[in-house]
Tab-separated table of C-alpha atoms and ligand atoms in Angstrom:
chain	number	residue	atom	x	y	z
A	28	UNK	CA	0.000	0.000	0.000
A	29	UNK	CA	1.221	3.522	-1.088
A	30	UNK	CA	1.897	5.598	2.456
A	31	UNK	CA	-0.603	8.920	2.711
A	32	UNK	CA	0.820	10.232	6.007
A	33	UNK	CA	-1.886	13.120	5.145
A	34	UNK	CA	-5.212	11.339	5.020
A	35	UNK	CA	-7.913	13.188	6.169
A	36	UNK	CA	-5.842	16.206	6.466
A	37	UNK	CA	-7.450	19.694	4.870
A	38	UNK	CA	-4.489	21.795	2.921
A	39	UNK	CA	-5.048	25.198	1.497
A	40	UNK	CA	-2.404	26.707	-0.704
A	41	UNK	CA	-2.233	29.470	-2.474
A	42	UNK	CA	-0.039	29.881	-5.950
A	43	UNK	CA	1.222	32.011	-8.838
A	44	UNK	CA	1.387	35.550	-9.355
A	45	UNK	CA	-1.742	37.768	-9.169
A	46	UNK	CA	-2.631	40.727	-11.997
A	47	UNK	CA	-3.991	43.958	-10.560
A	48	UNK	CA	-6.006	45.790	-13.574
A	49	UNK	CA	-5.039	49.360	-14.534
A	50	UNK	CA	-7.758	49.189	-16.898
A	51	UNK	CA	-9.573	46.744	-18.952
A	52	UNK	CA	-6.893	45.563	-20.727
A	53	UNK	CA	-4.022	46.698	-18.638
A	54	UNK	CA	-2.549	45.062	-15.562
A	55	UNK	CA	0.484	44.676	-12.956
A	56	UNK	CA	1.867	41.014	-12.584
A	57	UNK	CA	5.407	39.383	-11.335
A	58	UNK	CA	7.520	36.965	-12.740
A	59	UNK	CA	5.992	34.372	-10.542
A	60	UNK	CA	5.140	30.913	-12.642
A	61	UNK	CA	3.356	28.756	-10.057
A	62	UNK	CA	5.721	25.871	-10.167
A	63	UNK	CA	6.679	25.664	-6.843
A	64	UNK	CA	2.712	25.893	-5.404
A	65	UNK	CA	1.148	23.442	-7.831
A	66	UNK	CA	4.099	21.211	-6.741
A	67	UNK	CA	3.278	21.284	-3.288
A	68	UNK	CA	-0.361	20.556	-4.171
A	69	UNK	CA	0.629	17.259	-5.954
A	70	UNK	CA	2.410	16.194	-3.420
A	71	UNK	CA	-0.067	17.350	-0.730
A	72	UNK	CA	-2.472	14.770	-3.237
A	73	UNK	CA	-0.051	12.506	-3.161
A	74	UNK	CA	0.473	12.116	0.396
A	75	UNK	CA	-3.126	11.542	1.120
A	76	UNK	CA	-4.940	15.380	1.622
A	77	UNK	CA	-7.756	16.790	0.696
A	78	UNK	CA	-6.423	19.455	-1.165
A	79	UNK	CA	-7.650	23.293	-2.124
A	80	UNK	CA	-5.154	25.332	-4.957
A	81	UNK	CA	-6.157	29.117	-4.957
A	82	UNK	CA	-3.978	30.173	-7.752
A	83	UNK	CA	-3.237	33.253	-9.991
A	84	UNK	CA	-3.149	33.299	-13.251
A	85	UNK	CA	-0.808	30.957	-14.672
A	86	UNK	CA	0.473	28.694	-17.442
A	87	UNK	CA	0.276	24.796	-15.830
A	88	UNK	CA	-2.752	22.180	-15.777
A	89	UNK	CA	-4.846	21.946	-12.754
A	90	UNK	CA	-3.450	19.008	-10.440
A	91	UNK	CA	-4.759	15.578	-10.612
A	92	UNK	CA	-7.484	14.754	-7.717
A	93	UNK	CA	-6.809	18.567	-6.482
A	94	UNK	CA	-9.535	21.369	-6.064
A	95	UNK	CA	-8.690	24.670	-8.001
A	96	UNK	CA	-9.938	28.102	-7.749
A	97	UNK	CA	-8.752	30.734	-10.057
A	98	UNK	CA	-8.733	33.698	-9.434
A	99	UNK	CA	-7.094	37.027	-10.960
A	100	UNK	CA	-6.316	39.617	-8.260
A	101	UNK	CA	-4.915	40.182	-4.470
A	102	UNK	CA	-8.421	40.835	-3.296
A	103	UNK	CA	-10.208	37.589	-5.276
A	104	UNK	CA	-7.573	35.444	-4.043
A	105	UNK	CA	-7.944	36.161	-0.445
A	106	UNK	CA	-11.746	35.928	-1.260
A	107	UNK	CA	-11.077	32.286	-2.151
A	108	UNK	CA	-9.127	31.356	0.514
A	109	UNK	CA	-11.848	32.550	3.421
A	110	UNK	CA	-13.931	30.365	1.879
A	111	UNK	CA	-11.746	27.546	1.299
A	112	UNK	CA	-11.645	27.660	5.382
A	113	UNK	CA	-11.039	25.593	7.877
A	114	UNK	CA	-8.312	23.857	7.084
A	115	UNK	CA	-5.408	22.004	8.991
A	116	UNK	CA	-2.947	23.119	6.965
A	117	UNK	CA	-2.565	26.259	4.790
A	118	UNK	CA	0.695	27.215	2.678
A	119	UNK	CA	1.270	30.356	1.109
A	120	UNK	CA	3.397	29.991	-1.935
A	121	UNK	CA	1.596	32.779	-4.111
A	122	UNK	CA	3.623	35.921	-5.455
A	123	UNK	CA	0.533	38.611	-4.202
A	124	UNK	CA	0.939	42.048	-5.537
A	125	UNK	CA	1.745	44.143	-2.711
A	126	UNK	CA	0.096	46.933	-4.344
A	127	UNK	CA	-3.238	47.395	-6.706
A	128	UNK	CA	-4.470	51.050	-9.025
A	129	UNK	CA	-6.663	52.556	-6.788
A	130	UNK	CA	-8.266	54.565	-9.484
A	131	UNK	CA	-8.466	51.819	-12.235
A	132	UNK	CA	-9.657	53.259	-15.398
A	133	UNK	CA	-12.815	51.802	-16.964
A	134	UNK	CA	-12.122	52.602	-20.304
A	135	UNK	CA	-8.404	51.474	-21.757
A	136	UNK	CA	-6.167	54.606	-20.894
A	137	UNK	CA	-5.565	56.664	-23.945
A	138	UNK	CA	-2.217	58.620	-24.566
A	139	UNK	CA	-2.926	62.824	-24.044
A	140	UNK	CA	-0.596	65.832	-24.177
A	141	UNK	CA	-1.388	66.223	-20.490
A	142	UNK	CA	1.313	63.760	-19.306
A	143	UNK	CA	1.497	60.179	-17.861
A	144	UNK	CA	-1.529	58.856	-16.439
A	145	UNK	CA	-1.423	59.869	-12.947
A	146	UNK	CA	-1.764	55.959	-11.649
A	147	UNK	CA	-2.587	55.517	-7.919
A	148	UNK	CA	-1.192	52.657	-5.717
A	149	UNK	CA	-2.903	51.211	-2.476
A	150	UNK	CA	-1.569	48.474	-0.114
A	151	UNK	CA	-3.197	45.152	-1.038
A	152	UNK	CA	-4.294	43.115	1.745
A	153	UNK	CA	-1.706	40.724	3.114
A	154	UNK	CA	-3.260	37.151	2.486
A	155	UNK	CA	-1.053	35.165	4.897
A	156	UNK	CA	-0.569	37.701	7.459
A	157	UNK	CA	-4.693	37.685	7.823
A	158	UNK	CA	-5.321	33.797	7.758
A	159	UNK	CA	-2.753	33.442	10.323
A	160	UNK	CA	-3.816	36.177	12.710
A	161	UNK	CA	-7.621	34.976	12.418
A	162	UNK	CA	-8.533	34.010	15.923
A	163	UNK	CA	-11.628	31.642	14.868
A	164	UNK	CA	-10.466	29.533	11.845
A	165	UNK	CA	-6.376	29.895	12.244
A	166	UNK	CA	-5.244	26.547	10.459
A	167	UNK	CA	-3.173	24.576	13.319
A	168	UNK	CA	0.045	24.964	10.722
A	169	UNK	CA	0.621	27.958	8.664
A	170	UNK	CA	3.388	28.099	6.419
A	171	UNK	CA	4.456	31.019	4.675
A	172	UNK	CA	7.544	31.521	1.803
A	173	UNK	CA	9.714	34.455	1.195
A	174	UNK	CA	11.480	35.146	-1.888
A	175	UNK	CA	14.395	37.491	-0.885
A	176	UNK	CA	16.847	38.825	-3.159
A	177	UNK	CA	19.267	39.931	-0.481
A	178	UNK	CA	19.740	39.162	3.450
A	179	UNK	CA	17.870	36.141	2.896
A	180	UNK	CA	17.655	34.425	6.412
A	181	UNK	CA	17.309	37.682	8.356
A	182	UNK	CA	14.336	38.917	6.466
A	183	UNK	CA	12.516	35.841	6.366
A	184	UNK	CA	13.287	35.537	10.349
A	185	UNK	CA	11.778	39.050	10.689
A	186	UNK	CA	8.436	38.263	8.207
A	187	UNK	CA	7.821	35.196	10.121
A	188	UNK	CA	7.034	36.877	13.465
A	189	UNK	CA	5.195	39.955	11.627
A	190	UNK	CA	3.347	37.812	9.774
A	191	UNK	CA	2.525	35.463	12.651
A	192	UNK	CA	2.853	32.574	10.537
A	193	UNK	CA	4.909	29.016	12.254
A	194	UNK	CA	7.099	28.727	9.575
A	195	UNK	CA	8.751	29.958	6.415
A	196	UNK	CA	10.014	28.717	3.623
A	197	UNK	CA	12.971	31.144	2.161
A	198	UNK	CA	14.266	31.254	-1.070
A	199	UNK	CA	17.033	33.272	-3.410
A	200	UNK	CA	14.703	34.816	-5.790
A	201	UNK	CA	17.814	36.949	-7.405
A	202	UNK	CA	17.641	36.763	-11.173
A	203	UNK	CA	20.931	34.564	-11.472
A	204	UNK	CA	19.762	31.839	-9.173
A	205	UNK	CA	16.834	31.052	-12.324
A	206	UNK	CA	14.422	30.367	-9.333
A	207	UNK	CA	11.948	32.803	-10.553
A	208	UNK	CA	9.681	31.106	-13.260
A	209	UNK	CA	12.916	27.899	-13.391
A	210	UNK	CA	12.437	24.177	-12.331
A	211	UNK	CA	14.942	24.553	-9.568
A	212	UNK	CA	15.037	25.949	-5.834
A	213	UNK	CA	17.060	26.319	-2.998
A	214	UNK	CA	15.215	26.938	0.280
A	215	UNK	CA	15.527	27.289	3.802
A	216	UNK	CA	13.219	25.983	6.166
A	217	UNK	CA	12.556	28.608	9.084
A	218	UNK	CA	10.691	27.230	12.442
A	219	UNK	CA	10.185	27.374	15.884
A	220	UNK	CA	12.620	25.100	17.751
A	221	UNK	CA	10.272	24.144	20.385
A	222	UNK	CA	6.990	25.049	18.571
A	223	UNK	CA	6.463	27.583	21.254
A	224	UNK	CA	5.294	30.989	20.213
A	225	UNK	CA	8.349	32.668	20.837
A	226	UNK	CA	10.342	30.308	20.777
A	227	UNK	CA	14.046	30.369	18.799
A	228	UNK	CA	14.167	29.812	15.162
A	229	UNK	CA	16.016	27.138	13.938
A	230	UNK	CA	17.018	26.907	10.183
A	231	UNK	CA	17.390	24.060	8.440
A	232	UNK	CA	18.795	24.755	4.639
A	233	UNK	CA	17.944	21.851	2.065
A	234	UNK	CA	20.429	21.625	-1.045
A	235	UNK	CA	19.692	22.755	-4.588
A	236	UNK	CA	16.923	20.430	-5.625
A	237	UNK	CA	13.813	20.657	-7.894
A	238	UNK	CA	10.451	22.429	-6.877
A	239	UNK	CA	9.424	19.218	-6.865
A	240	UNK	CA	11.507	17.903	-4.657
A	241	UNK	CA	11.377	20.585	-2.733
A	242	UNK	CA	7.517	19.824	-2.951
A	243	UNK	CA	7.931	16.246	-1.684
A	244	UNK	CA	10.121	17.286	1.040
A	245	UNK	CA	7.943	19.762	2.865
A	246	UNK	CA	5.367	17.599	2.674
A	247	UNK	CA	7.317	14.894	4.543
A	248	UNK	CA	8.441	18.046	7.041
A	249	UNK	CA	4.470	18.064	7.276
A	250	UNK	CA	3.597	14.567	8.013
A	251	UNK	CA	6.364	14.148	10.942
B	27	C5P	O1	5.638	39.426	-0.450
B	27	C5P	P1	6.157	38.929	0.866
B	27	C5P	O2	7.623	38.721	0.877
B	27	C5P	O3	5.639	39.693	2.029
B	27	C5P	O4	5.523	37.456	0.967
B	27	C5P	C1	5.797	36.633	2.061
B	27	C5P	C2	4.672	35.672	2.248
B	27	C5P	O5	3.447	36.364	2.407
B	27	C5P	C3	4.429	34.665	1.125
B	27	C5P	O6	4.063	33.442	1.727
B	27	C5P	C4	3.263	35.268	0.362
B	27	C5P	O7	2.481	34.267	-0.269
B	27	C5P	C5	2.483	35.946	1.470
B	27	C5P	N1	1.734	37.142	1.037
B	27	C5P	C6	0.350	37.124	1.048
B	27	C5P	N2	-0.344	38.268	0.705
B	27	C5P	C7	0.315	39.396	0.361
B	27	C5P	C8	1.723	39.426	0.345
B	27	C5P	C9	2.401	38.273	0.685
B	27	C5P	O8	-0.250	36.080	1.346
B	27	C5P	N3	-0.381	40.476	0.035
């Protein structure tokens, strides 16, 4: 018999990029591909869990056996994943927009003499940081990731206790490591040593490995 060390577990994830509209046929985006997130829902699969995908848009096939909500923006994705609640586990692999046009044109923005379109930015809402500060439906396990392109460890140290989340997964998103939108990733698992609150933060770094590898691994992490 295959091993599913998460039967009858509940895992929300969250993956891709999300597009904030300037207008109707304008919007902001990242580099983000989705790899890494649709990985970790396989495995999730895999392994035995029920398992919920809110992604962005992006270029891959919907999981085998896996539930998947699309969605476009910062504000529909964290939409998706209130309702996706509860759930025992929920990972946050997407690359949110931080920001979104406040003043989002509803015609397509035409060129004038009067200058560049004065476009306005507002704070999107941080997905993670709310799921894990709920007080009702906080998942037992919250995971977050963040994608650094300098002072790796410290700044994922320092967005795991702002975001309140139990651990984080930290990668090297600078363009020469090919992580962004590439097959490949090398990450460092960030958690509390003695699952206390505030408890010190051990770091565990994995070698260079595929995302899904890196997939299969946290999953295991998971299950023990
Ligand atoms: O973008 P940032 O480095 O803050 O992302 C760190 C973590 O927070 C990631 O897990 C990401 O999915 C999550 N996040 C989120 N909603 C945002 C911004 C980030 O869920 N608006």
């Amino acid at each position: 018999p295959v091993p599913r060390p998460l039967a009858g577990k509940r895992v929300l994830i969250t993956a891709g990029p999300t597009h904030e509209p300037i207008d109707p046929v304008r919007y902001i985006a990242n580099r983000s591909s989705g790899k890494q997130g649709f990985a970790i829902a396989a495995a999730a699969q895999a392994a035995g869990a029920e398992v919920i995908l809110v992604s962005g848009p992006v270029d891959l096939s919907d999981p085998q056996g896996v539930t998947v909500k699309h969605v476009e923006s910062a504000r529909q994705m964290l939409e998706q994943v209130r309702a996706a609640l509860p759930a025992d586990i929920a990972i946050f692999a997407a690359a949110v927009a931080d920001w979104r046009v406040a003043n989002e044109g509803e015609q397509k923005l035409k060129k004038t003499s009067a200058g560049m379109p004065p476009l306005q930015l507002v704070e999107n809402p941080d997905i993670l940081a709310t799921i894990a500060k709920l007080t009702d439906q906080r998942p037992p396990l919250v995971i977050g990731f963040a994608a650094e392109t300098e002072h790796l460890i410290d700044n994922a140290k320092s967005k795991l206790a702002r975001k309140g989340c139990d651990w984080i997964v930290a990668n090297d998103v600078s363009p020469a490591t090919g992580v962004m939108g590439g097959d490949r990733n090398t990450v460092h698992l960030i958690s509390r040593k003695s699952g206390e609150k505030d408890g010190e933060l051990a770091v565990d770094s994995w070698p260079a490995m595929t995302k899904e590898q890196v997939a299969i691994e946290l999953v295991a992490h998971i299950a023990k």
